[in-house]
Short mmCIF file of N, CA and C in Angstrom, two decimals:
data_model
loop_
_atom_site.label_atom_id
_atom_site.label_comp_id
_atom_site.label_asym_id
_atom_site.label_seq_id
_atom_site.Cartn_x
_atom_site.Cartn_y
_atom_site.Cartn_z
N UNK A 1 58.45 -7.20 -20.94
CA UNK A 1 57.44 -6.21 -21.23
C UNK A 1 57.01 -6.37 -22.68
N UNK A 2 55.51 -6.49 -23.05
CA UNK A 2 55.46 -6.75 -24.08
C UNK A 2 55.58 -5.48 -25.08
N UNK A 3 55.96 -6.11 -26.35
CA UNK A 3 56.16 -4.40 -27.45
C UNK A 3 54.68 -4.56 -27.58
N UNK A 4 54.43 -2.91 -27.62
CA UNK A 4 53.22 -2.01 -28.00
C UNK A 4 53.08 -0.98 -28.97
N UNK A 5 52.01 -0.90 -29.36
CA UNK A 5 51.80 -0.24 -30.49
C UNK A 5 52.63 1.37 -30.41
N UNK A 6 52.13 2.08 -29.16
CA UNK A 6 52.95 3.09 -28.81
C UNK A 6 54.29 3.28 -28.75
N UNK A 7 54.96 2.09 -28.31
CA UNK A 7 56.41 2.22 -28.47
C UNK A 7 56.96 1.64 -29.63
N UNK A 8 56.18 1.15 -30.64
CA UNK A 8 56.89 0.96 -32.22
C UNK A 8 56.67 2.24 -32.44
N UNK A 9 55.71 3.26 -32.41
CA UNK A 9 55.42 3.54 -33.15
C UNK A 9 56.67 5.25 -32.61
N UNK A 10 57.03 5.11 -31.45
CA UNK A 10 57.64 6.17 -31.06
C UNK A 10 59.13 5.85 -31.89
N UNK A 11 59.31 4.26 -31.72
CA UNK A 11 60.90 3.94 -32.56
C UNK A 11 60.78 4.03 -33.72
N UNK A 12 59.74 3.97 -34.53
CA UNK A 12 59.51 4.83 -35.93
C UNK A 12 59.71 5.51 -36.15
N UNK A 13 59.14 6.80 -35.14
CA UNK A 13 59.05 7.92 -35.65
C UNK A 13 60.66 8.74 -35.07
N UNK A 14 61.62 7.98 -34.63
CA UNK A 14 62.96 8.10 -34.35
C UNK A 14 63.80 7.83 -35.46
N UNK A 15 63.43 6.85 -36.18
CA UNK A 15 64.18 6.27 -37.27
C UNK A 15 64.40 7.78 -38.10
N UNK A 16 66.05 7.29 -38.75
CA UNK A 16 66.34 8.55 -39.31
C UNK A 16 66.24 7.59 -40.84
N UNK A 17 66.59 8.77 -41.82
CA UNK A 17 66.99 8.07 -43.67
C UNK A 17 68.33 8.12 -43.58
N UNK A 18 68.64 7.38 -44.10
CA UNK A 18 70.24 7.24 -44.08
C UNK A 18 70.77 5.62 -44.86
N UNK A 19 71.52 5.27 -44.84
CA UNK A 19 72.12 4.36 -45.47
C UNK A 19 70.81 2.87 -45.36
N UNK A 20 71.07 2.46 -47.01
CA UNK A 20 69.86 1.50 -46.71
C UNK A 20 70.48 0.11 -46.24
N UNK A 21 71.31 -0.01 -45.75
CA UNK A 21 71.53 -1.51 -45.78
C UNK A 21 71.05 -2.86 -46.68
N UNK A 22 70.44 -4.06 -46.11
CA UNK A 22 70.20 -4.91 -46.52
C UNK A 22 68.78 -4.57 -47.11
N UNK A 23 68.59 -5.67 -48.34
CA UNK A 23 67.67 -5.10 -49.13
C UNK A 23 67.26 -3.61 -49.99
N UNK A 24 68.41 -2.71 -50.05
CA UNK A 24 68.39 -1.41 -50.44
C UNK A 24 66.99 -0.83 -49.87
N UNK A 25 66.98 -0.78 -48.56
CA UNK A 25 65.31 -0.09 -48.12
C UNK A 25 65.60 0.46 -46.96
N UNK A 26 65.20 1.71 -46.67
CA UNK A 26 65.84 2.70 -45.72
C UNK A 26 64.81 1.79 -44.67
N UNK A 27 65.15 1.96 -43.07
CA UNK A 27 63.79 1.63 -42.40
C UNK A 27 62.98 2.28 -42.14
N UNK A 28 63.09 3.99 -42.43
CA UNK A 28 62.23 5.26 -42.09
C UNK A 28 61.18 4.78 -43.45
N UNK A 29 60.83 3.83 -44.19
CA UNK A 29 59.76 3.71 -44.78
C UNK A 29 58.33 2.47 -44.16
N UNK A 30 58.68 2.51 -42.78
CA UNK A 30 57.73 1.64 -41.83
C UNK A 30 57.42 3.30 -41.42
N UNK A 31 57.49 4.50 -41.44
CA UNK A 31 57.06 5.62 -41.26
C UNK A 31 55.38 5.55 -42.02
N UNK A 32 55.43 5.06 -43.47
CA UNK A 32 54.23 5.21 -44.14
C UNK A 32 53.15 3.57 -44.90
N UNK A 33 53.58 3.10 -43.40
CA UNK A 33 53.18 1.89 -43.21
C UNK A 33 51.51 2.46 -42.84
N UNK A 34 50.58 1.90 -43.65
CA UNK A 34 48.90 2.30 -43.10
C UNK A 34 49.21 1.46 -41.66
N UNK A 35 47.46 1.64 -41.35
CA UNK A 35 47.74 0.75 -39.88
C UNK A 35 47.46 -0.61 -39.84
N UNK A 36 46.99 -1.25 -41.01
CA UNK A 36 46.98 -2.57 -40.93
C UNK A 36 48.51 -3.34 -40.82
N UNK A 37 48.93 -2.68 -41.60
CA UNK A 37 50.42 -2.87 -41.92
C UNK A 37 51.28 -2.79 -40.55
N UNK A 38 50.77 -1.73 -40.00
CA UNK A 38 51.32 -1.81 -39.26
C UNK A 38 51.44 -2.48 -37.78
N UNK A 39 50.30 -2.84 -37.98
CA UNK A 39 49.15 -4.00 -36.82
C UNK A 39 50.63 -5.47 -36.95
N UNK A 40 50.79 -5.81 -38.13
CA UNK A 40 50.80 -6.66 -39.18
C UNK A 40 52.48 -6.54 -38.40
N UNK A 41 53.12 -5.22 -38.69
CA UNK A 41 54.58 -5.52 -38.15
C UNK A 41 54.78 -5.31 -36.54
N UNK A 42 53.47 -5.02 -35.67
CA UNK A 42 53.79 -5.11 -34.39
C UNK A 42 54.07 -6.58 -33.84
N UNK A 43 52.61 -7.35 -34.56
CA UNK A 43 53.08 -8.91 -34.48
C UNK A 43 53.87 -9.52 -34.86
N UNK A 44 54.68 -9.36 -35.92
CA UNK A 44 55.68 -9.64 -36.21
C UNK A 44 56.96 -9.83 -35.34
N UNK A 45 57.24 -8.63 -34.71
CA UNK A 45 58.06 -8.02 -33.84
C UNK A 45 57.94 -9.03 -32.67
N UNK A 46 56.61 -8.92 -31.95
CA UNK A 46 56.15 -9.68 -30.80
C UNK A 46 56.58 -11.13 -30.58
N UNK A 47 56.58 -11.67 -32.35
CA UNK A 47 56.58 -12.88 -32.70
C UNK A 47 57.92 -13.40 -31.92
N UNK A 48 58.68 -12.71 -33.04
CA UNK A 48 60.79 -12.80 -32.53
C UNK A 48 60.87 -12.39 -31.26
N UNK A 49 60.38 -11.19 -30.37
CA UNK A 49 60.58 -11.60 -29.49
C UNK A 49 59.75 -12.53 -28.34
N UNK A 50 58.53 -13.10 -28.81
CA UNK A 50 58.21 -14.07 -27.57
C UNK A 50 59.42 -15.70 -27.95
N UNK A 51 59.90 -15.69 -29.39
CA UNK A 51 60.73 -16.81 -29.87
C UNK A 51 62.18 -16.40 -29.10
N UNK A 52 62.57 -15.24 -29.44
CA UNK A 52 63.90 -15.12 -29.19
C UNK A 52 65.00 -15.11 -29.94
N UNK A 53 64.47 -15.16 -31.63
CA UNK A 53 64.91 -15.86 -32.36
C UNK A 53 64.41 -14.73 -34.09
N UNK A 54 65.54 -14.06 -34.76
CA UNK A 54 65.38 -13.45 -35.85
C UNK A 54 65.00 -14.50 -37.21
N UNK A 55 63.82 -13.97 -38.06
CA UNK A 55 63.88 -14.63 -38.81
C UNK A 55 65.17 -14.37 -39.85
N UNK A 56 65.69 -15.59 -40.68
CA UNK A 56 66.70 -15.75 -41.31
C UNK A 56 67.09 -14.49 -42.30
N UNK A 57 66.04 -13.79 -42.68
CA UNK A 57 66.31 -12.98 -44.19
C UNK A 57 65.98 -11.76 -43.13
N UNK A 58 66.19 -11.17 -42.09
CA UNK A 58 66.28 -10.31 -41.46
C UNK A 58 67.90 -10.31 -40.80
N UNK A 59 68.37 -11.25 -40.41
CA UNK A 59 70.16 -11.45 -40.09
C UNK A 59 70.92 -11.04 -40.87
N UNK A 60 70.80 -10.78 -42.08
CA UNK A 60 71.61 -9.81 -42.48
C UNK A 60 72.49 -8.34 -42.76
N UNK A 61 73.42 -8.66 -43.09
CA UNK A 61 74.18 -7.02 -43.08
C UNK A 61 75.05 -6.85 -44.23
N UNK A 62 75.13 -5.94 -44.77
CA UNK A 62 75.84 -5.13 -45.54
C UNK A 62 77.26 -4.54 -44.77
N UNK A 63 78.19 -4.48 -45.20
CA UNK A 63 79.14 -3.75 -45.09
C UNK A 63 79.91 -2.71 -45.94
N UNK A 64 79.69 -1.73 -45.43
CA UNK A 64 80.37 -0.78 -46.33
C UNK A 64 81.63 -0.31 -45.53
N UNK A 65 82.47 0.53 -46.54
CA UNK A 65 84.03 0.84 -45.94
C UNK A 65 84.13 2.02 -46.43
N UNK A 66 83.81 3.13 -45.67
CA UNK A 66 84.18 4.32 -45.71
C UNK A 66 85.76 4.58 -45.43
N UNK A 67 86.13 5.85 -46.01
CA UNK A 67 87.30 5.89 -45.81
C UNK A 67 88.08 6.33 -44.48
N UNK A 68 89.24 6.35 -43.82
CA UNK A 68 89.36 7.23 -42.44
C UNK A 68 91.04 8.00 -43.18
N UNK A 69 90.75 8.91 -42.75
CA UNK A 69 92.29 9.72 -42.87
C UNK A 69 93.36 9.13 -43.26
N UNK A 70 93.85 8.59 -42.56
CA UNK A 70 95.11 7.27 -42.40
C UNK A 70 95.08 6.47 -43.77
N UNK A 71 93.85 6.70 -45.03
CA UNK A 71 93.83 5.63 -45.74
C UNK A 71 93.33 4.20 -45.58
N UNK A 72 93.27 4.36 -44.52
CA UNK A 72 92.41 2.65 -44.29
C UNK A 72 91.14 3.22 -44.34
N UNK A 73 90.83 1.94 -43.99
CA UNK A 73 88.90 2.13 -44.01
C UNK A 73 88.75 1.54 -43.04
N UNK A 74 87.20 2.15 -42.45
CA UNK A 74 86.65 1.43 -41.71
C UNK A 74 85.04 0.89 -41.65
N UNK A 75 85.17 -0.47 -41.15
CA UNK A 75 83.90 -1.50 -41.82
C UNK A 75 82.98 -0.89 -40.67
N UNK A 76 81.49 -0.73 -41.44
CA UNK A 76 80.39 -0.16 -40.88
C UNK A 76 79.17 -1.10 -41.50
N UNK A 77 78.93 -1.89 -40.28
CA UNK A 77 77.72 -2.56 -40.82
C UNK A 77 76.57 -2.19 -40.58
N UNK A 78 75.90 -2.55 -42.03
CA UNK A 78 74.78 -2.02 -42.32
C UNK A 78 73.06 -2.89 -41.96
N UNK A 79 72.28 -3.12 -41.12
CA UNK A 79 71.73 -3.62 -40.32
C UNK A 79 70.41 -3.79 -41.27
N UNK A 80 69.49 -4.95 -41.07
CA UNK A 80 68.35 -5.03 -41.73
C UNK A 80 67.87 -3.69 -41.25
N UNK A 81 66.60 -3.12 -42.22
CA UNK A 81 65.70 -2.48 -41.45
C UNK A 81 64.86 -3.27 -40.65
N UNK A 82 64.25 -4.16 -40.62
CA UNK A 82 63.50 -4.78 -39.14
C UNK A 82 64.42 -4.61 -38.16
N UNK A 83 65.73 -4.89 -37.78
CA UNK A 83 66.56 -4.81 -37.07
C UNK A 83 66.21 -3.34 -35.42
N UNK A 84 66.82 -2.84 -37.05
CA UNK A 84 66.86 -1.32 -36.61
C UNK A 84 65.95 -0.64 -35.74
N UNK A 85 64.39 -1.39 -36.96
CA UNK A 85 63.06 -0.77 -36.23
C UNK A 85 62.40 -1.18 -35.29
N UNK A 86 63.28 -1.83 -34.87
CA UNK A 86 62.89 -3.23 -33.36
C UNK A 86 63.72 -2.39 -32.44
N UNK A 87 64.93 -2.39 -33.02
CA UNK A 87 65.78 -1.88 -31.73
C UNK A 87 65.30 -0.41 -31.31
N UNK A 88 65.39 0.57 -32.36
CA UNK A 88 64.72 2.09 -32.01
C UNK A 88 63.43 1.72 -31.23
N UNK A 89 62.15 0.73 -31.29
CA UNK A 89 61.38 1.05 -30.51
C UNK A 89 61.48 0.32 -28.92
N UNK A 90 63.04 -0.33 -29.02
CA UNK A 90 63.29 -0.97 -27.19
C UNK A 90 64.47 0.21 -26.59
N UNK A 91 64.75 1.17 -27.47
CA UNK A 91 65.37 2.07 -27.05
C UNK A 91 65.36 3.13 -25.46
N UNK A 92 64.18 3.10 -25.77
CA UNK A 92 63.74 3.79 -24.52
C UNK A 92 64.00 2.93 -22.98
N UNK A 93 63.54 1.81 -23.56
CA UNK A 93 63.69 0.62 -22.27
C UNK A 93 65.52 0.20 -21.86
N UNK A 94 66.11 0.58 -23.10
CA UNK A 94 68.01 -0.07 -22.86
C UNK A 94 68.19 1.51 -21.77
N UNK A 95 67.95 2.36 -22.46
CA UNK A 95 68.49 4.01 -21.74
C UNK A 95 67.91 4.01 -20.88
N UNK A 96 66.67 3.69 -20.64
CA UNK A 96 66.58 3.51 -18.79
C UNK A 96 67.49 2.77 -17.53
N UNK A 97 67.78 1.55 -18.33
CA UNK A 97 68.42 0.41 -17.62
C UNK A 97 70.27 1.21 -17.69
N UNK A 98 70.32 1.83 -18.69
CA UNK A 98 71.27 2.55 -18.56
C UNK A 98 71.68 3.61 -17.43
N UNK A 99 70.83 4.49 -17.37
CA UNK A 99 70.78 6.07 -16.86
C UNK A 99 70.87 5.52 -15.30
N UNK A 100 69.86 4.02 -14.55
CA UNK A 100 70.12 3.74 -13.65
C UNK A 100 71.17 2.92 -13.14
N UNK A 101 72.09 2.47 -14.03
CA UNK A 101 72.87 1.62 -13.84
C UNK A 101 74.68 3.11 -13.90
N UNK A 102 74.57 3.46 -14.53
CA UNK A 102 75.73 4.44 -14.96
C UNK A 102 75.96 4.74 -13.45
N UNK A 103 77.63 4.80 -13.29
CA UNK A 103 78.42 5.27 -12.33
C UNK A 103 79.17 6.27 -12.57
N UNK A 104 79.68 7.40 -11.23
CA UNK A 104 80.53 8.22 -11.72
C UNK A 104 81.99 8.02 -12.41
N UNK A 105 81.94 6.80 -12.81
CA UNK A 105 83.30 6.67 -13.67
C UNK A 105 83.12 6.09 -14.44
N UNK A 106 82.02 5.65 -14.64
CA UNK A 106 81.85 5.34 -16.43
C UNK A 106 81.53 6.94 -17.42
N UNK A 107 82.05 6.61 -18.50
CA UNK A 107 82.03 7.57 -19.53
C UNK A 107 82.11 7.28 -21.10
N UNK A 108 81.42 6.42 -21.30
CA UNK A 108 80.96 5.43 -22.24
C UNK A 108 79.49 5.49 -22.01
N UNK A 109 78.57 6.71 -22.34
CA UNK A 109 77.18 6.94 -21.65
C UNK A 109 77.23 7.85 -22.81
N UNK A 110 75.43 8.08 -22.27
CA UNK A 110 75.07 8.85 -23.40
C UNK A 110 75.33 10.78 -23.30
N UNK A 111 75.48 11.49 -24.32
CA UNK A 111 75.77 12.75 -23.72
C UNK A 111 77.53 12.65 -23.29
N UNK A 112 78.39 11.79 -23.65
CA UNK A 112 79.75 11.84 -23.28
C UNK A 112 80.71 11.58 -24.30
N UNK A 113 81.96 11.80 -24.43
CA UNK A 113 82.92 11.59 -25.79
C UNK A 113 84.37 11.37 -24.53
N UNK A 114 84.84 10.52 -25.69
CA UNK A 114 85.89 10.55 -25.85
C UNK A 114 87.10 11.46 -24.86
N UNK A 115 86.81 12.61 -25.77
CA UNK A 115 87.53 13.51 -25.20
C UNK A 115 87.51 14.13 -24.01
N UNK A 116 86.03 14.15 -23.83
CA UNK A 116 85.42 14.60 -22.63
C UNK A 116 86.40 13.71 -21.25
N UNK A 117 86.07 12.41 -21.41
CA UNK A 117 86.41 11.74 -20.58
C UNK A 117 88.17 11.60 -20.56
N UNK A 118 89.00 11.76 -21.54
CA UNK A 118 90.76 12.26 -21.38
C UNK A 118 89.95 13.62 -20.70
N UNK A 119 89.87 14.85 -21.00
CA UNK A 119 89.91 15.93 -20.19
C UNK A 119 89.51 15.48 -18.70
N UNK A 120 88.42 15.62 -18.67
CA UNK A 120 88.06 14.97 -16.66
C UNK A 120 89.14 14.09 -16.00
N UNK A 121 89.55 13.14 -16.98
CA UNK A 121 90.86 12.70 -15.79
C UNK A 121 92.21 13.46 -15.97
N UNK A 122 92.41 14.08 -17.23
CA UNK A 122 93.14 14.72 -17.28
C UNK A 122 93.77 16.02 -15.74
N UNK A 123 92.71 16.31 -15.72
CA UNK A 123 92.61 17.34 -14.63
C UNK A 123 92.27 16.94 -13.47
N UNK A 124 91.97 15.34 -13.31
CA UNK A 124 91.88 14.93 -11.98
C UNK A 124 93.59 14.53 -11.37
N UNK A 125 93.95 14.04 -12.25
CA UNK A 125 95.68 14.06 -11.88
C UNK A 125 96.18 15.11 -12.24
N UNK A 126 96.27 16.32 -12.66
CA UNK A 126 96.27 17.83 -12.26
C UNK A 126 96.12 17.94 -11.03
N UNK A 127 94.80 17.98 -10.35
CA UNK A 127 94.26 18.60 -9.15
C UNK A 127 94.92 17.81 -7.92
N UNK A 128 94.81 16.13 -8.22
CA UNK A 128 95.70 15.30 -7.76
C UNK A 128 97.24 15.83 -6.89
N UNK A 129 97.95 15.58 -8.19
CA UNK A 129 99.48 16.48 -7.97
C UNK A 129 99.49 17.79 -7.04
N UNK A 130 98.68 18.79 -7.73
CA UNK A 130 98.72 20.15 -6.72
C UNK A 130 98.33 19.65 -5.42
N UNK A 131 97.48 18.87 -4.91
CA UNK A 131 97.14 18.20 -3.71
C UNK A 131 98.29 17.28 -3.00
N UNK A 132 99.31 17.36 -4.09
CA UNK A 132 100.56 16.50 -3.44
C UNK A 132 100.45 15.00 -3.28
N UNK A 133 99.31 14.37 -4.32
CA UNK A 133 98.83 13.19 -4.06
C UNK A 133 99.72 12.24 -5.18
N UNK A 134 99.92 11.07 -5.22
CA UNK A 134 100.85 10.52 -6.81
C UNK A 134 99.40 10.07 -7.38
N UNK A 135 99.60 10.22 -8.35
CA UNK A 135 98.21 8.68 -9.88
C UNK A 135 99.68 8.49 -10.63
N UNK A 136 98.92 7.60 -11.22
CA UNK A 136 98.96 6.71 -12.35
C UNK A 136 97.91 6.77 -13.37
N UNK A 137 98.31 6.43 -14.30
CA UNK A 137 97.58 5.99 -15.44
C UNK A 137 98.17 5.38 -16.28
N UNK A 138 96.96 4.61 -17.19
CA UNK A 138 96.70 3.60 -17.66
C UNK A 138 96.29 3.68 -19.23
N UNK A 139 97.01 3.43 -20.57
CA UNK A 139 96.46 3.88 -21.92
C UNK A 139 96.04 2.69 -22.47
N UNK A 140 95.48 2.15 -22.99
CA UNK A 140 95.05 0.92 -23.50
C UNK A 140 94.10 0.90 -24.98
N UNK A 141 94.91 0.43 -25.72
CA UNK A 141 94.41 0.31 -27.12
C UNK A 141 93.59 -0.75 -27.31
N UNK A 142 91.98 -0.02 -27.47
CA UNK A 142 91.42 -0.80 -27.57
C UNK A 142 90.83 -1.08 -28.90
N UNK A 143 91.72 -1.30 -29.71
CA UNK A 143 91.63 -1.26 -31.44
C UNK A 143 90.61 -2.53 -32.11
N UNK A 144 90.98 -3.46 -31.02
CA UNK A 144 90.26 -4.62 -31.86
C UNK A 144 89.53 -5.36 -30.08
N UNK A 145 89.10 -4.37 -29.43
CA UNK A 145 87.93 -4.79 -28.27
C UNK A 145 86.99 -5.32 -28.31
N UNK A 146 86.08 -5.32 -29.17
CA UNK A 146 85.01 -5.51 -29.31
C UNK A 146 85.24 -7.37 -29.99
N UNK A 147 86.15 -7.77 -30.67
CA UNK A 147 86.42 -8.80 -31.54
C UNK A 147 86.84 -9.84 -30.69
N UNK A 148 87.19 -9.07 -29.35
CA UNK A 148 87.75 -10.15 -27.78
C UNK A 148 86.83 -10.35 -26.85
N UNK A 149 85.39 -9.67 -27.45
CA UNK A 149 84.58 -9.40 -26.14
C UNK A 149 84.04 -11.32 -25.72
N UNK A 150 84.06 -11.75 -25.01
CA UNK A 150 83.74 -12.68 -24.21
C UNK A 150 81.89 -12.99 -24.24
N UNK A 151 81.55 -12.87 -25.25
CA UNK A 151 80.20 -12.98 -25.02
C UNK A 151 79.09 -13.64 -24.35
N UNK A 152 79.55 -15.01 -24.10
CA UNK A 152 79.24 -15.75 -22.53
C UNK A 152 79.18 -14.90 -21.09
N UNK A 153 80.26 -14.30 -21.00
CA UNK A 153 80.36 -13.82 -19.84
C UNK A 153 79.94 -12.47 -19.53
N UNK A 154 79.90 -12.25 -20.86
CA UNK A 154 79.03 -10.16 -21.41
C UNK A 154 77.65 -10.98 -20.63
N UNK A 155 76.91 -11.72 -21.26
CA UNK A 155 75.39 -12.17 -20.94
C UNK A 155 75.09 -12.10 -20.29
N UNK A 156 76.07 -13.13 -18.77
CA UNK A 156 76.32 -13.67 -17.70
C UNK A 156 76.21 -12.55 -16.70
N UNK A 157 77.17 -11.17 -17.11
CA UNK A 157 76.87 -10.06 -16.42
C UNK A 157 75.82 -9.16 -16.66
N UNK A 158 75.53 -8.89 -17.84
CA UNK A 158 74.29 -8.24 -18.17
C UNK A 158 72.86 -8.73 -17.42
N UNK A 159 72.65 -9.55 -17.48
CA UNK A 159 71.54 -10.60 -16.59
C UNK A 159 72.16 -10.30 -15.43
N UNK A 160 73.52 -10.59 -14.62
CA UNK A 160 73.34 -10.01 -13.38
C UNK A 160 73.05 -8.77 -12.85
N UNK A 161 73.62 -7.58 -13.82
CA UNK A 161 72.94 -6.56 -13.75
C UNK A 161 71.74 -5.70 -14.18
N UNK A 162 70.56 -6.70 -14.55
CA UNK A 162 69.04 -6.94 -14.78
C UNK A 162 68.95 -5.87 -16.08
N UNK A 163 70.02 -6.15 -16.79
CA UNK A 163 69.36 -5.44 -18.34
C UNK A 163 68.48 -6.44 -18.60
N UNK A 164 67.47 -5.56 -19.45
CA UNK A 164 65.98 -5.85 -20.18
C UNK A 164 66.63 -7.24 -20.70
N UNK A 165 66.28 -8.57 -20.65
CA UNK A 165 66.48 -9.99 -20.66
C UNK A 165 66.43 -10.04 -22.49
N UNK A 166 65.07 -9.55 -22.80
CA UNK A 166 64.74 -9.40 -24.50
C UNK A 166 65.55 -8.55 -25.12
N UNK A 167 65.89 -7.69 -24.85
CA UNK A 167 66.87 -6.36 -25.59
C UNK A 167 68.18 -7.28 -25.60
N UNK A 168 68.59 -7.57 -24.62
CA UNK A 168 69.74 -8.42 -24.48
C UNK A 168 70.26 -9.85 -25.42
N UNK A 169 68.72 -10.62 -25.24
CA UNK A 169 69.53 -11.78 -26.33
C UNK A 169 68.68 -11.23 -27.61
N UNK A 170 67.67 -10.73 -27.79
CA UNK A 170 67.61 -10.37 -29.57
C UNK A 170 68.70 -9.75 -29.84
N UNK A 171 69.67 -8.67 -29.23
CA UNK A 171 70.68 -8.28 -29.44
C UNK A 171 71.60 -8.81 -29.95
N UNK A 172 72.36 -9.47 -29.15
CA UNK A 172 73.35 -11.02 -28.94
C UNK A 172 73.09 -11.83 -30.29
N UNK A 173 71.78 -12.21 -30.05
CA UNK A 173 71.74 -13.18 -31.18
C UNK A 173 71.43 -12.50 -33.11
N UNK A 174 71.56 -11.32 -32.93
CA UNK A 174 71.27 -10.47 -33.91
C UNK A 174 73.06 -10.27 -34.61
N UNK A 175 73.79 -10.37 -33.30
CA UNK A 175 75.28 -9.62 -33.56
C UNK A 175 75.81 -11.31 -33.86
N UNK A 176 75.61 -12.08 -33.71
CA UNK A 176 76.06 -13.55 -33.48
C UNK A 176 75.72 -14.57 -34.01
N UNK A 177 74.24 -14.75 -34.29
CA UNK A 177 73.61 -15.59 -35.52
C UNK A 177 74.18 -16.79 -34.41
N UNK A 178 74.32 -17.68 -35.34
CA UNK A 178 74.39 -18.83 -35.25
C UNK A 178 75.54 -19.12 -34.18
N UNK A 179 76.10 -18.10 -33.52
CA UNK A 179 77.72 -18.60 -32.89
C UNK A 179 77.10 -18.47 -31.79
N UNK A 180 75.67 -17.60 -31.37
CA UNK A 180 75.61 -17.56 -30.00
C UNK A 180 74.91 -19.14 -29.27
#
């Protein structure tokens, strides 16, 4: 689907201020982009994705290390603004492919936590037991998940389950650079 003026301009006007990342430049300042300019960054956009392919001085990230309780820190990368303002305006298109794809046992969705999801099973092996039924469960630390993820085979399934093809590898190749 090609990007349109309407849907940059809705992932614009989503963009929050907040940490500037790369280049010290918030991306909520494509907010007061005139419209040539902004003509100017729809093609842009269009460009990478009819290529598939980020330009080089947009792949970057910042990392900052906020602190967590425990004394450690934790690394939070900080994303070009083109990045950002690409992804906020395919947003709408990932949460669709989402909302129809979500099952009643996923809980890793939008509108859900953590906790939410220990309570609901919590009380499903509650209700379980009083029913005289046995469970099990299963705890799994998933501390360093994301650093094991299989990204060949993430693709491999994502494409089988018809996420947006463009959201998918500008993604990929945004998180991956050169390894994908």
């Amino acid at each position: 689907m090609l990007l349109t003026a309407p849907v940059l301009d809705e992932g614009i006007r989503v963009l929050k201020s907040g940490a500037v990342g790369v280049y010290n430049c918030e991306p909520c300042v494509y907010k007061w982009l005139d419209p040539a300019s902004r003509a100017a960054l729809l093609n842009l956009l269009r460009d990478i994705e009819a290529h598939l392919a980020w330009p080089v001085q947009a792949t970057g990230s910042v990392t900052a290390l906020p602190p967590k309780p425990d004394g450690t820190f934790r690394p939070i990368g900080l994303l070009s603004g083109l990045y950002r303002t690409w992804a906020a305006a395919r947003r709408s298109e990932v949460r669709g492919w989402e909302a129809k794809k979500a099952a009643f046992w996923d809980t890793a969705v939008a509108k859900s936590s953590a906790l939410r999801a220990a309570m609901r099973r919590s009380f499903m092996v509650e209700a379980s037991s009083c029913l005289g039924a046995s469970t099990i469960q299963c705890y799994w630390d998933l501390q360093k998940f994301y650093d094991n993820v299989d990204m060949a085979r993430m693709l491999r399934e994502a494409t089988r389950l018809d996420h947006p093809a463009t959201c998918l590898l500008l993604g990929a190749a945004y998180a991956h650079g050169a390894s994908l």
